[in-house]
Tab-separated table of C-alpha atoms in Angstrom:
chain	number	residue	atom	x	y	z
A	24	UNK	CA	100.313	-52.329	-5.907
A	25	UNK	CA	96.542	-52.583	-6.289
A	26	UNK	CA	94.741	-49.392	-6.546
A	27	UNK	CA	90.910	-48.545	-6.045
A	28	UNK	CA	89.677	-45.160	-7.310
A	29	UNK	CA	86.639	-43.594	-5.651
A	30	UNK	CA	84.881	-40.852	-7.716
A	31	UNK	CA	84.747	-40.663	-11.337
A	32	UNK	CA	85.041	-37.027	-11.875
A	33	UNK	CA	87.530	-34.952	-13.881
A	34	UNK	CA	90.689	-35.589	-11.450
A	35	UNK	CA	89.701	-38.982	-10.626
A	36	UNK	CA	89.665	-39.854	-14.548
A	37	UNK	CA	92.654	-38.020	-15.508
A	38	UNK	CA	94.651	-39.580	-12.448
A	39	UNK	CA	93.357	-42.981	-12.922
A	40	UNK	CA	94.183	-43.047	-16.537
A	41	UNK	CA	97.605	-41.388	-15.892
A	42	UNK	CA	98.158	-44.426	-13.349
A	43	UNK	CA	96.865	-47.111	-15.689
A	44	UNK	CA	99.245	-45.770	-18.568
A	45	UNK	CA	102.277	-45.697	-15.965
A	46	UNK	CA	101.660	-49.608	-15.183
A	47	UNK	CA	99.585	-49.361	-12.004
A	48	UNK	CA	96.987	-51.706	-11.624
A	49	UNK	CA	93.845	-50.220	-10.869
A	50	UNK	CA	91.580	-53.110	-9.572
A	51	UNK	CA	88.118	-51.273	-9.090
A	52	UNK	CA	86.519	-47.695	-9.730
A	53	UNK	CA	83.753	-46.775	-7.346
A	54	UNK	CA	81.116	-44.089	-8.060
A	55	UNK	CA	77.265	-43.439	-7.734
A	56	UNK	CA	76.887	-42.410	-11.150
A	57	UNK	CA	76.465	-45.515	-13.094
A	58	UNK	CA	77.409	-44.062	-16.249
A	59	UNK	CA	80.516	-42.092	-15.328
A	60	UNK	CA	81.860	-45.268	-13.325
A	61	UNK	CA	81.635	-47.504	-16.388
A	62	UNK	CA	83.117	-45.601	-18.797
A	63	UNK	CA	86.081	-44.613	-16.543
A	64	UNK	CA	86.456	-48.485	-15.630
A	65	UNK	CA	86.560	-49.490	-19.174
A	66	UNK	CA	89.228	-46.989	-20.022
A	67	UNK	CA	91.595	-48.087	-17.233
A	68	UNK	CA	90.703	-52.011	-17.620
A	69	UNK	CA	89.296	-52.130	-14.008
A	70	UNK	CA	86.132	-53.716	-12.334
A	71	UNK	CA	83.473	-51.101	-11.155
A	72	UNK	CA	80.640	-51.036	-8.811
A	73	UNK	CA	78.356	-48.113	-7.363
A	74	UNK	CA	77.719	-49.721	-4.145
A	75	UNK	CA	80.073	-48.579	-1.769
A	76	UNK	CA	79.484	-51.845	0.645
A	77	UNK	CA	81.357	-53.794	-1.986
A	78	UNK	CA	84.528	-51.877	-2.158
A	79	UNK	CA	87.606	-54.476	-2.611
A	80	UNK	CA	90.767	-54.847	-0.730
A	81	UNK	CA	93.584	-52.796	-2.259
A	82	UNK	CA	96.613	-51.256	-1.231
A	83	UNK	CA	96.190	-47.928	-2.042
A	84	UNK	CA	92.639	-46.061	-2.060
A	85	UNK	CA	92.254	-42.862	-3.764
A	86	UNK	CA	89.181	-40.619	-3.094
A	87	UNK	CA	88.583	-37.794	-5.605
A	88	UNK	CA	85.206	-36.836	-4.404
A	89	UNK	CA	83.833	-33.297	-3.636
A	90	UNK	CA	84.907	-31.873	-0.058
A	91	UNK	CA	81.401	-32.010	1.025
A	92	UNK	CA	81.128	-35.779	1.018
A	93	UNK	CA	84.615	-36.449	1.440
A	94	UNK	CA	84.627	-37.734	5.021
A	95	UNK	CA	81.425	-39.270	4.777
A	96	UNK	CA	82.716	-41.351	1.596
A	97	UNK	CA	85.783	-42.242	3.416
A	98	UNK	CA	83.936	-43.660	6.398
A	99	UNK	CA	81.332	-45.596	4.174
A	100	UNK	CA	84.394	-47.829	2.646
A	101	UNK	CA	84.544	-50.988	4.653
A	102	UNK	CA	88.167	-51.703	3.977
A	103	UNK	CA	90.321	-50.146	6.667
A	104	UNK	CA	93.441	-51.461	5.742
A	105	UNK	CA	95.902	-49.928	3.378
A	106	UNK	CA	96.637	-46.435	2.517
A	107	UNK	CA	93.647	-43.913	2.077
A	108	UNK	CA	94.464	-40.635	0.157
A	109	UNK	CA	92.403	-37.786	-1.161
A	110	UNK	CA	93.040	-35.085	-3.575
A	111	UNK	CA	91.446	-32.306	-2.197
A	112	UNK	CA	93.403	-28.799	-1.694
A	113	UNK	CA	91.416	-27.723	1.471
A	114	UNK	CA	90.954	-30.811	3.253
A	115	UNK	CA	93.425	-31.609	6.139
A	116	UNK	CA	95.368	-34.831	6.825
A	117	UNK	CA	93.881	-35.261	10.102
A	118	UNK	CA	90.721	-36.264	8.508
A	119	UNK	CA	92.086	-39.840	8.246
A	120	UNK	CA	93.237	-39.921	12.094
A	121	UNK	CA	89.904	-39.234	13.179
A	122	UNK	CA	88.702	-42.213	10.873
A	123	UNK	CA	91.669	-44.482	12.036
A	124	UNK	CA	93.119	-44.953	8.541
A	125	UNK	CA	96.554	-44.687	7.445
A	126	UNK	CA	96.013	-41.733	5.356
A	127	UNK	CA	97.835	-39.207	2.681
A	128	UNK	CA	97.071	-36.431	0.115
A	129	UNK	CA	97.852	-36.292	-3.569
A	130	UNK	CA	96.950	-32.740	-4.573
A	131	UNK	CA	97.747	-32.300	-8.348
A	132	UNK	CA	97.547	-28.331	-8.572
A	133	UNK	CA	95.885	-28.036	-11.974
A	134	UNK	CA	92.361	-27.315	-13.555
A	135	UNK	CA	91.033	-30.720	-15.168
A	136	UNK	CA	88.556	-30.655	-18.026
A	137	UNK	CA	87.290	-34.367	-18.848
A	138	UNK	CA	87.524	-33.999	-22.639
A	139	UNK	CA	90.803	-32.173	-22.810
A	140	UNK	CA	94.085	-34.570	-22.266
A	141	UNK	CA	96.402	-33.665	-19.466
A	142	UNK	CA	100.091	-33.273	-19.661
A	143	UNK	CA	101.307	-34.597	-16.256
A	144	UNK	CA	104.756	-33.249	-16.826
A	145	UNK	CA	103.179	-30.016	-16.324
A	146	UNK	CA	101.345	-30.717	-13.399
A	147	UNK	CA	103.096	-30.219	-9.938
A	148	UNK	CA	101.735	-32.658	-7.227
A	149	UNK	CA	101.803	-32.115	-3.640
A	150	UNK	CA	101.829	-34.762	-1.341
A	151	UNK	CA	101.559	-35.628	2.149
A	152	UNK	CA	101.721	-38.666	4.585
A	153	UNK	CA	101.905	-39.274	8.306
A	154	UNK	CA	104.189	-42.241	7.849
A	155	UNK	CA	107.553	-41.886	5.909
A	156	UNK	CA	107.148	-45.038	3.846
A	157	UNK	CA	103.653	-43.896	2.687
A	158	UNK	CA	105.020	-40.382	1.723
A	159	UNK	CA	107.791	-42.303	-0.282
A	160	UNK	CA	105.072	-44.578	-1.957
A	161	UNK	CA	103.106	-41.265	-2.955
A	162	UNK	CA	106.410	-39.449	-4.136
A	163	UNK	CA	107.299	-42.616	-6.426
A	164	UNK	CA	103.599	-42.741	-7.558
A	165	UNK	CA	103.972	-39.031	-8.630
A	166	UNK	CA	107.118	-39.518	-10.241
A	167	UNK	CA	105.953	-42.384	-12.296
A	168	UNK	CA	102.889	-40.560	-13.602
A	169	UNK	CA	105.591	-37.999	-14.718
A	170	UNK	CA	104.635	-35.001	-12.099
A	171	UNK	CA	107.088	-32.620	-10.493
A	172	UNK	CA	106.075	-33.840	-7.003
A	173	UNK	CA	106.640	-31.750	-3.728
A	174	UNK	CA	105.641	-32.260	-0.239
A	175	UNK	CA	103.412	-29.879	1.504
A	176	UNK	CA	101.764	-30.106	4.854
A	177	UNK	CA	98.194	-29.450	5.053
A	178	UNK	CA	98.379	-25.568	6.123
A	179	UNK	CA	100.769	-25.120	2.853
A	180	UNK	CA	98.102	-26.900	0.776
A	181	UNK	CA	95.341	-24.735	1.881
A	182	UNK	CA	97.552	-21.437	1.221
A	183	UNK	CA	98.188	-23.113	-2.392
A	184	UNK	CA	94.594	-23.668	-2.876
A	185	UNK	CA	93.979	-20.126	-1.962
A	186	UNK	CA	96.512	-18.599	-3.900
A	187	UNK	CA	94.938	-20.897	-6.922
A	188	UNK	CA	91.682	-19.248	-6.248
A	189	UNK	CA	93.258	-15.683	-7.070
A	190	UNK	CA	95.521	-16.670	-9.759
A	191	UNK	CA	93.277	-18.783	-11.761
A	192	UNK	CA	89.513	-18.532	-10.851
A	193	UNK	CA	89.681	-14.716	-10.224
A	194	UNK	CA	91.703	-14.012	-13.343
A	195	UNK	CA	89.501	-16.202	-15.324
A	196	UNK	CA	86.641	-13.908	-13.898
A	197	UNK	CA	88.226	-10.671	-14.964
A	198	UNK	CA	88.889	-12.503	-18.705
A	199	UNK	CA	85.102	-12.708	-18.565
A	200	UNK	CA	84.672	-9.019	-17.678
A	201	UNK	CA	87.137	-8.101	-20.313
A	202	UNK	CA	85.046	-10.336	-22.823
A	203	UNK	CA	81.938	-8.528	-22.089
A	204	UNK	CA	83.583	-5.236	-22.186
A	205	UNK	CA	84.977	-5.915	-25.525
A	206	UNK	CA	81.768	-7.403	-26.713
A	207	UNK	CA	80.010	-3.971	-26.295
A	208	UNK	CA	82.546	-2.557	-28.879
A	209	UNK	CA	81.920	-5.382	-30.987
A	210	UNK	CA	85.421	-6.817	-30.627
A	211	UNK	CA	86.259	-10.730	-30.004
A	212	UNK	CA	88.115	-11.836	-26.942
A	213	UNK	CA	90.978	-13.205	-29.012
A	214	UNK	CA	92.480	-9.696	-29.462
A	215	UNK	CA	93.392	-9.748	-25.957
A	216	UNK	CA	95.121	-12.970	-25.994
A	217	UNK	CA	98.905	-12.288	-27.026
A	218	UNK	CA	98.536	-9.299	-24.177
A	219	UNK	CA	97.557	-12.063	-21.662
A	220	UNK	CA	100.122	-14.449	-22.619
A	221	UNK	CA	102.971	-11.589	-22.403
A	222	UNK	CA	101.729	-10.691	-18.958
A	223	UNK	CA	102.665	-14.391	-17.800
A	224	UNK	CA	105.709	-14.730	-19.808
A	225	UNK	CA	106.942	-11.609	-18.042
A	226	UNK	CA	106.531	-13.348	-14.511
A	227	UNK	CA	109.314	-15.939	-15.769
A	228	UNK	CA	111.861	-13.198	-15.340
A	229	UNK	CA	110.214	-10.505	-13.234
A	230	UNK	CA	108.032	-11.232	-9.989
A	231	UNK	CA	104.388	-9.979	-10.482
A	232	UNK	CA	104.874	-7.265	-8.173
A	233	UNK	CA	107.897	-5.765	-10.350
A	234	UNK	CA	106.035	-6.731	-13.445
A	235	UNK	CA	102.959	-4.302	-12.881
A	236	UNK	CA	101.997	-1.912	-15.528
A	237	UNK	CA	99.081	0.112	-15.955
A	238	UNK	CA	97.184	3.529	-15.112
A	239	UNK	CA	96.934	2.483	-11.307
A	240	UNK	CA	100.644	1.921	-10.525
A	241	UNK	CA	101.262	5.091	-12.570
A	242	UNK	CA	99.053	7.045	-10.658
A	243	UNK	CA	97.517	8.441	-13.780
A	244	UNK	CA	94.074	9.643	-12.417
A	245	UNK	CA	92.940	11.046	-15.833
A	246	UNK	CA	92.795	7.468	-17.390
A	247	UNK	CA	91.525	5.782	-14.240
A	248	UNK	CA	88.485	8.363	-14.189
A	249	UNK	CA	87.727	7.984	-17.799
A	250	UNK	CA	87.411	4.028	-17.076
A	251	UNK	CA	85.393	4.823	-14.249
A	252	UNK	CA	82.937	6.984	-15.911
A	253	UNK	CA	82.964	4.286	-19.050
A	254	UNK	CA	81.628	1.658	-16.444
A	255	UNK	CA	78.700	3.736	-15.004
A	256	UNK	CA	76.280	1.217	-16.444
A	257	UNK	CA	78.088	-1.612	-14.407
A	258	UNK	CA	78.486	-0.771	-10.811
A	259	UNK	CA	79.842	-4.040	-9.575
A	260	UNK	CA	82.660	-3.902	-12.328
A	261	UNK	CA	83.520	-0.256	-11.289
A	262	UNK	CA	83.591	-1.437	-7.671
A	263	UNK	CA	86.372	-4.326	-8.657
A	264	UNK	CA	87.953	-1.506	-10.648
A	265	UNK	CA	88.178	0.966	-7.710
A	266	UNK	CA	89.378	-1.849	-5.367
A	267	UNK	CA	92.008	-3.418	-7.506
A	268	UNK	CA	93.285	-0.108	-8.289
A	269	UNK	CA	93.629	0.961	-4.751
A	270	UNK	CA	95.451	-2.451	-4.124
A	271	UNK	CA	97.673	-1.806	-6.649
A	272	UNK	CA	98.571	1.686	-5.174
A	273	UNK	CA	98.866	0.436	-1.547
A	274	UNK	CA	101.234	-2.344	-2.937
A	275	UNK	CA	103.820	0.146	-4.538
N	1	UNK	CA	108.274	7.573	-46.917
N	2	UNK	CA	110.023	9.594	-44.086
N	3	UNK	CA	109.304	8.909	-40.596
N	4	UNK	CA	109.896	11.316	-37.567
N	5	UNK	CA	109.628	9.212	-34.273
N	6	UNK	CA	108.704	11.681	-31.288
N	7	UNK	CA	109.255	10.059	-27.913
N	8	UNK	CA	112.011	7.465	-26.888
N	9	UNK	CA	110.223	5.188	-24.419
N	10	UNK	CA	109.345	1.489	-24.714
N	11	UNK	CA	106.609	1.903	-27.244
N	12	UNK	CA	108.706	4.290	-29.568
N	13	UNK	CA	111.637	1.927	-29.250
N	14	UNK	CA	109.951	-1.309	-30.177
N	15	UNK	CA	108.001	0.533	-33.139
N	16	UNK	CA	110.711	2.496	-34.486
N	17	UNK	CA	113.073	-0.369	-34.662
N	18	UNK	CA	110.528	-2.599	-36.108
N	19	UNK	CA	109.718	0.049	-38.969
N	20	UNK	CA	113.491	0.200	-39.597
N	21	UNK	CA	113.970	-3.463	-40.211
N	22	UNK	CA	110.900	-3.474	-42.433
N	23	UNK	CA	112.620	-0.973	-44.724
N	24	UNK	CA	111.191	2.417	-43.694
N	25	UNK	CA	113.469	5.214	-43.282
N	26	UNK	CA	113.543	7.030	-39.942
N	27	UNK	CA	114.796	10.492	-40.760
N	28	UNK	CA	114.842	11.760	-36.859
N	29	UNK	CA	114.195	10.653	-33.229
N	30	UNK	CA	113.030	13.318	-31.003
N	31	UNK	CA	112.744	13.423	-27.076
N	32	UNK	CA	113.753	15.323	-24.148
N	33	UNK	CA	115.999	12.598	-22.907
N	34	UNK	CA	119.212	12.905	-24.156
N	35	UNK	CA	120.401	9.669	-23.137
N	36	UNK	CA	117.302	7.580	-24.759
N	37	UNK	CA	117.062	9.568	-27.799
N	38	UNK	CA	120.715	9.179	-28.810
N	39	UNK	CA	120.556	5.366	-28.386
N	40	UNK	CA	117.285	5.024	-30.134
N	41	UNK	CA	118.417	7.032	-33.023
N	42	UNK	CA	121.846	4.972	-33.182
N	43	UNK	CA	119.822	1.662	-33.556
N	44	UNK	CA	117.525	2.879	-36.394
N	45	UNK	CA	120.338	4.978	-38.255
N	46	UNK	CA	118.554	8.067	-37.707
N	47	UNK	CA	119.313	11.765	-36.622
N	48	UNK	CA	118.179	12.890	-33.390
N	49	UNK	CA	117.224	15.988	-31.435
N	50	UNK	CA	116.259	17.067	-28.210
N	51	UNK	CA	114.685	20.493	-29.380
N	52	UNK	CA	111.219	20.307	-30.204
N	53	UNK	CA	111.574	23.456	-32.613
N	54	UNK	CA	114.074	21.656	-34.767
N	55	UNK	CA	111.642	18.615	-35.882
N	56	UNK	CA	112.279	17.971	-39.432
N	57	UNK	CA	110.060	17.670	-42.311
N	58	UNK	CA	108.614	14.290	-42.990
N	59	UNK	CA	105.703	12.260	-44.262
N	60	UNK	CA	104.679	10.610	-40.980
N	61	UNK	CA	105.216	11.575	-37.279
N	62	UNK	CA	104.487	9.156	-35.000
N	63	UNK	CA	103.974	10.559	-31.177
N	64	UNK	CA	104.713	7.664	-28.514
N	65	UNK	CA	104.717	10.151	-25.371
N	66	UNK	CA	102.609	9.670	-22.272
N	67	UNK	CA	98.697	10.888	-22.410
N	68	UNK	CA	99.521	13.822	-20.040
N	69	UNK	CA	101.992	15.337	-22.533
N	70	UNK	CA	100.626	14.437	-25.746
N	71	UNK	CA	98.631	17.405	-26.713
N	72	UNK	CA	101.002	19.683	-25.684
N	73	UNK	CA	103.850	17.641	-27.697
N	74	UNK	CA	101.918	17.675	-30.864
N	75	UNK	CA	101.460	21.243	-30.819
N	76	UNK	CA	104.983	22.191	-30.260
N	77	UNK	CA	105.942	20.517	-33.387
N	78	UNK	CA	106.250	23.136	-35.870
N	79	UNK	CA	105.860	20.795	-38.889
N	80	UNK	CA	102.012	20.764	-39.710
N	81	UNK	CA	102.243	19.017	-42.985
N	82	UNK	CA	102.324	15.066	-43.372
N	83	UNK	CA	100.113	12.526	-41.236
N	84	UNK	CA	100.389	12.951	-37.330
N	85	UNK	CA	99.563	9.661	-35.546
N	86	UNK	CA	99.738	8.804	-31.879
N	87	UNK	CA	99.744	5.410	-30.262
N	88	UNK	CA	97.834	6.013	-27.190
N	89	UNK	CA	94.719	3.808	-26.264
N	90	UNK	CA	92.672	6.298	-24.386
N	91	UNK	CA	93.146	9.441	-26.622
N	92	UNK	CA	90.852	9.898	-29.382
N	93	UNK	CA	91.432	10.779	-33.026
N	94	UNK	CA	89.603	14.407	-32.723
N	95	UNK	CA	92.665	15.651	-30.608
N	96	UNK	CA	94.173	16.372	-34.265
N	97	UNK	CA	91.082	18.044	-35.502
N	98	UNK	CA	91.508	20.503	-32.654
N	99	UNK	CA	95.056	20.862	-33.828
N	100	UNK	CA	94.217	21.419	-37.639
N	101	UNK	CA	96.686	18.145	-38.509
N	102	UNK	CA	95.867	15.403	-40.695
N	103	UNK	CA	95.683	12.758	-38.044
N	104	UNK	CA	95.649	9.010	-37.259
N	105	UNK	CA	96.133	6.443	-34.307
N	106	UNK	CA	98.456	3.353	-34.336
N	107	UNK	CA	97.599	1.216	-30.979
N	108	UNK	CA	99.503	-2.019	-30.540
N	109	UNK	CA	97.707	-4.066	-27.933
N	110	UNK	CA	101.100	-5.327	-26.168
N	111	UNK	CA	102.895	-4.577	-23.025
N	112	UNK	CA	106.392	-3.706	-24.057
N	113	UNK	CA	109.498	-3.856	-21.957
N	114	UNK	CA	112.427	-2.040	-23.423
N	115	UNK	CA	115.045	-4.947	-22.807
N	116	UNK	CA	112.729	-7.780	-24.217
N	117	UNK	CA	112.527	-8.158	-27.859
N	118	UNK	CA	108.865	-8.214	-29.136
N	119	UNK	CA	107.465	-10.382	-31.815
N	120	UNK	CA	105.372	-8.019	-33.591
N	121	UNK	CA	103.407	-11.126	-35.327
N	122	UNK	CA	101.802	-11.374	-32.003
N	123	UNK	CA	100.923	-7.808	-31.615
N	124	UNK	CA	97.204	-6.871	-32.785
N	125	UNK	CA	97.447	-3.240	-34.160
N	126	UNK	CA	94.380	-1.106	-34.104
N	127	UNK	CA	94.583	1.842	-36.648
N	128	UNK	CA	92.306	4.886	-37.285
N	129	UNK	CA	92.796	7.878	-39.552
N	130	UNK	CA	89.994	10.229	-41.016
N	131	UNK	CA	91.098	10.081	-44.559
N	132	UNK	CA	90.740	6.891	-46.683
N	133	UNK	CA	94.553	7.306	-48.080
N	134	UNK	CA	95.985	7.624	-44.524
N	135	UNK	CA	93.964	4.625	-43.010
N	136	UNK	CA	95.373	2.528	-45.883
N	137	UNK	CA	99.016	4.089	-45.148
N	138	UNK	CA	98.738	2.933	-41.538
N	139	UNK	CA	97.348	-0.642	-42.558
N	140	UNK	CA	100.208	-0.941	-44.814
N	141	UNK	CA	102.516	-0.156	-42.492
N	142	UNK	CA	101.317	-2.610	-39.614
N	143	UNK	CA	101.229	-5.164	-42.246
N	144	UNK	CA	104.953	-4.520	-42.982
N	145	UNK	CA	106.092	-4.692	-39.544
N	146	UNK	CA	104.043	-8.118	-39.316
N	147	UNK	CA	101.182	-7.122	-37.191
N	148	UNK	CA	97.447	-8.393	-37.543
N	149	UNK	CA	96.056	-4.918	-38.163
N	150	UNK	CA	92.429	-4.206	-37.183
N	151	UNK	CA	90.544	-0.811	-37.807
N	152	UNK	CA	89.367	0.513	-34.517
N	153	UNK	CA	87.553	3.733	-33.970
N	154	UNK	CA	88.156	6.007	-30.524
N	155	UNK	CA	85.507	4.369	-28.878
N	156	UNK	CA	86.233	1.046	-29.445
N	157	UNK	CA	89.868	1.583	-28.691
N	158	UNK	CA	88.976	2.975	-25.189
N	159	UNK	CA	87.182	-0.033	-24.665
N	160	UNK	CA	89.991	-1.968	-25.538
N	161	UNK	CA	92.114	-0.301	-23.324
N	162	UNK	CA	89.450	-0.645	-20.388
N	163	UNK	CA	89.241	-4.523	-21.295
N	164	UNK	CA	93.103	-4.587	-21.274
N	165	UNK	CA	93.424	-3.031	-17.628
N	166	UNK	CA	91.060	-6.127	-16.652
N	167	UNK	CA	92.799	-8.655	-18.533
N	168	UNK	CA	96.327	-7.681	-17.927
N	169	UNK	CA	97.010	-5.193	-15.446
N	170	UNK	CA	94.358	-6.470	-12.680
N	171	UNK	CA	95.309	-10.055	-13.523
N	172	UNK	CA	98.878	-9.252	-12.746
N	173	UNK	CA	98.221	-7.708	-9.526
N	174	UNK	CA	96.189	-10.914	-8.567
N	175	UNK	CA	99.179	-12.966	-9.524
N	176	UNK	CA	101.192	-10.542	-7.120
N	177	UNK	CA	98.659	-11.224	-4.327
N	178	UNK	CA	98.753	-15.109	-5.027
N	179	UNK	CA	102.671	-14.825	-4.576
N	180	UNK	CA	102.507	-13.145	-1.333
N	181	UNK	CA	99.884	-15.666	-0.159
N	182	UNK	CA	102.580	-18.466	-1.074
N	183	UNK	CA	105.280	-16.779	0.372
N	184	UNK	CA	103.631	-17.050	3.674
N	185	UNK	CA	103.930	-20.756	3.087
N	186	UNK	CA	107.319	-21.012	1.798
N	187	UNK	CA	106.247	-22.035	-1.627
N	188	UNK	CA	107.547	-20.384	-4.879
N	189	UNK	CA	105.250	-18.309	-7.470
N	190	UNK	CA	106.487	-21.001	-9.824
N	191	UNK	CA	103.896	-23.612	-8.668
N	192	UNK	CA	101.142	-21.692	-9.900
N	193	UNK	CA	102.368	-21.285	-13.359
N	194	UNK	CA	101.079	-24.453	-15.503
N	195	UNK	CA	97.773	-23.778	-13.703
N	196	UNK	CA	97.697	-20.187	-14.820
N	197	UNK	CA	98.814	-21.452	-18.557
N	198	UNK	CA	95.935	-23.742	-18.472
N	199	UNK	CA	93.444	-21.062	-17.319
N	200	UNK	CA	94.302	-19.153	-20.547
N	201	UNK	CA	94.955	-22.245	-22.888
N	202	UNK	CA	90.857	-23.104	-21.994
N	203	UNK	CA	89.938	-19.716	-23.195
N	204	UNK	CA	90.956	-20.879	-26.905
N	205	UNK	CA	88.157	-23.306	-26.646
N	206	UNK	CA	85.704	-22.053	-24.057
N	207	UNK	CA	84.680	-18.702	-23.246
N	208	UNK	CA	85.752	-16.880	-20.046
N	209	UNK	CA	82.479	-17.455	-18.673
N	210	UNK	CA	81.897	-21.018	-19.652
N	211	UNK	CA	85.369	-21.843	-18.397
N	212	UNK	CA	84.770	-20.593	-14.841
N	213	UNK	CA	85.789	-22.992	-12.239
N	214	UNK	CA	86.124	-22.832	-8.632
N	215	UNK	CA	84.467	-22.301	-5.011
N	216	UNK	CA	82.055	-19.292	-5.897
N	217	UNK	CA	80.869	-20.761	-8.990
N	218	UNK	CA	80.229	-24.058	-7.148
N	219	UNK	CA	78.476	-21.856	-4.329
N	220	UNK	CA	80.859	-23.941	-2.210
N	221	UNK	CA	80.214	-21.663	0.824
N	222	UNK	CA	82.497	-24.018	3.347
N	223	UNK	CA	85.591	-23.352	1.141
N	224	UNK	CA	85.002	-19.722	0.673
N	225	UNK	CA	84.263	-18.994	4.477
N	226	UNK	CA	87.822	-21.011	5.080
N	227	UNK	CA	89.526	-18.884	2.587
N	228	UNK	CA	87.963	-15.670	4.012
N	229	UNK	CA	89.196	-16.529	7.393
N	230	UNK	CA	92.826	-17.419	6.090
N	231	UNK	CA	92.826	-13.788	5.029
N	232	UNK	CA	91.929	-12.375	8.269
N	233	UNK	CA	95.435	-10.560	8.229
N	234	UNK	CA	94.740	-9.096	4.853
N	235	UNK	CA	91.395	-6.999	5.058
N	236	UNK	CA	91.949	-5.615	1.458
N	237	UNK	CA	92.610	-9.069	0.024
N	238	UNK	CA	89.539	-10.553	1.873
N	239	UNK	CA	87.399	-7.405	0.238
N	240	UNK	CA	88.591	-8.457	-3.156
N	241	UNK	CA	88.088	-12.114	-2.818
N	242	UNK	CA	84.555	-11.254	-1.500
N	243	UNK	CA	83.954	-8.714	-4.393
N	244	UNK	CA	85.286	-11.005	-6.922
N	245	UNK	CA	83.114	-14.132	-5.691
N	246	UNK	CA	79.920	-12.022	-5.706
N	247	UNK	CA	80.554	-11.035	-9.133
N	248	UNK	CA	81.214	-14.484	-10.166
N	249	UNK	CA	77.924	-15.639	-8.886
N	250	UNK	CA	76.133	-12.895	-10.201
N	251	UNK	CA	77.256	-13.956	-13.539
N	252	UNK	CA	76.151	-17.436	-13.309
């Protein structure tokens, strides 16, 4: 199976390298950014181009580009045969119907950084395709790179992406606020790490709802009022504190 | 050194058992709840009472009771000699001054569940005392049970507690919201676990502020508007989404 990878960002890089390691042939890497495309192509023994009119014929095209340019990028590929898949959480499969291509999705639910190696055994991969053969191709590909592979339709994938924003992006922002609060007391963020780790470990045996602790779920107004007054220089954090505490109370 | 433990909840239990394992002598466990006090006393080879007028003489009294009854509980102890310490994040050391006792604080920054064993090597312990000898006693005690022990004054400890609410209690609530969102799409919370773990792992090499990813920090209005409309049945989650996204934007 010949693969062309379109995009050379974090997802494209880790996915192409995992496929290469699993024995797949990457014939070409395509990206506007010469520096990125070249170094990715080198690492997976592939040809490369920055010219979207020169995309080669292949069995599988993987588009890992930003949502904003995804549709336009697919449309610019002169090759219309083969299976075309994107890797975006919030973009539907119907995108390809409109463009008259055999389409699919490979959505790895993980946060990737270029410089950090990825253990694909720890990456749930959500696949979707309109044809049964294509779906099986994507499932096999997921298994070959070591992923736990699940089927998810476009609606489920959008819910996954939304849930990931709460559990990952927003969580990280709460860590950033905690870091700032500690800095004001000359304490390093590291002292919170064991507590954060235990918060996650608990969800292995209790649902997050059952595992809830803290002043809000105890309705400890005394502590909550102390905390709110300590946040008086940070009205936005105060509002976050108030809103999340109300939401916890409502949930219990 | 003779120790009396006052309280028989989660913190009291894990702390008393760790001290016992480290070779300290617990002479007595004191708690209103007969069932709890008896089983904790058994496990640390101690006497017990539910009568606060019968607290025995000791070198160290550890109060692990709720903030609301802490002051009253200390006052009810007929013994005024020895070192009296509490384990509460948000209560000041000056509490003891008012009660004319030698006072201190042992604040373990961890979330405890009775049925789950605690690795004290993973628990940062924050100590405070007015006397230098007492401070050294508490530091040694912390080291003896395997904790990483830090000095923190009452203001720092209150900031720690506040930061912990953001990083642990509020984070857990975001997990609960993510769980509900996934449930609506018939997906289990478990699929998010690798992503959540990686979010924490990243903070070992990047500060949370630097590690921020997601639609808000990218100013991806297209995705954010899609997400907000998907939350239309949950106005409170919508408000949380909006407020946290604004706060991320403001921070970058």
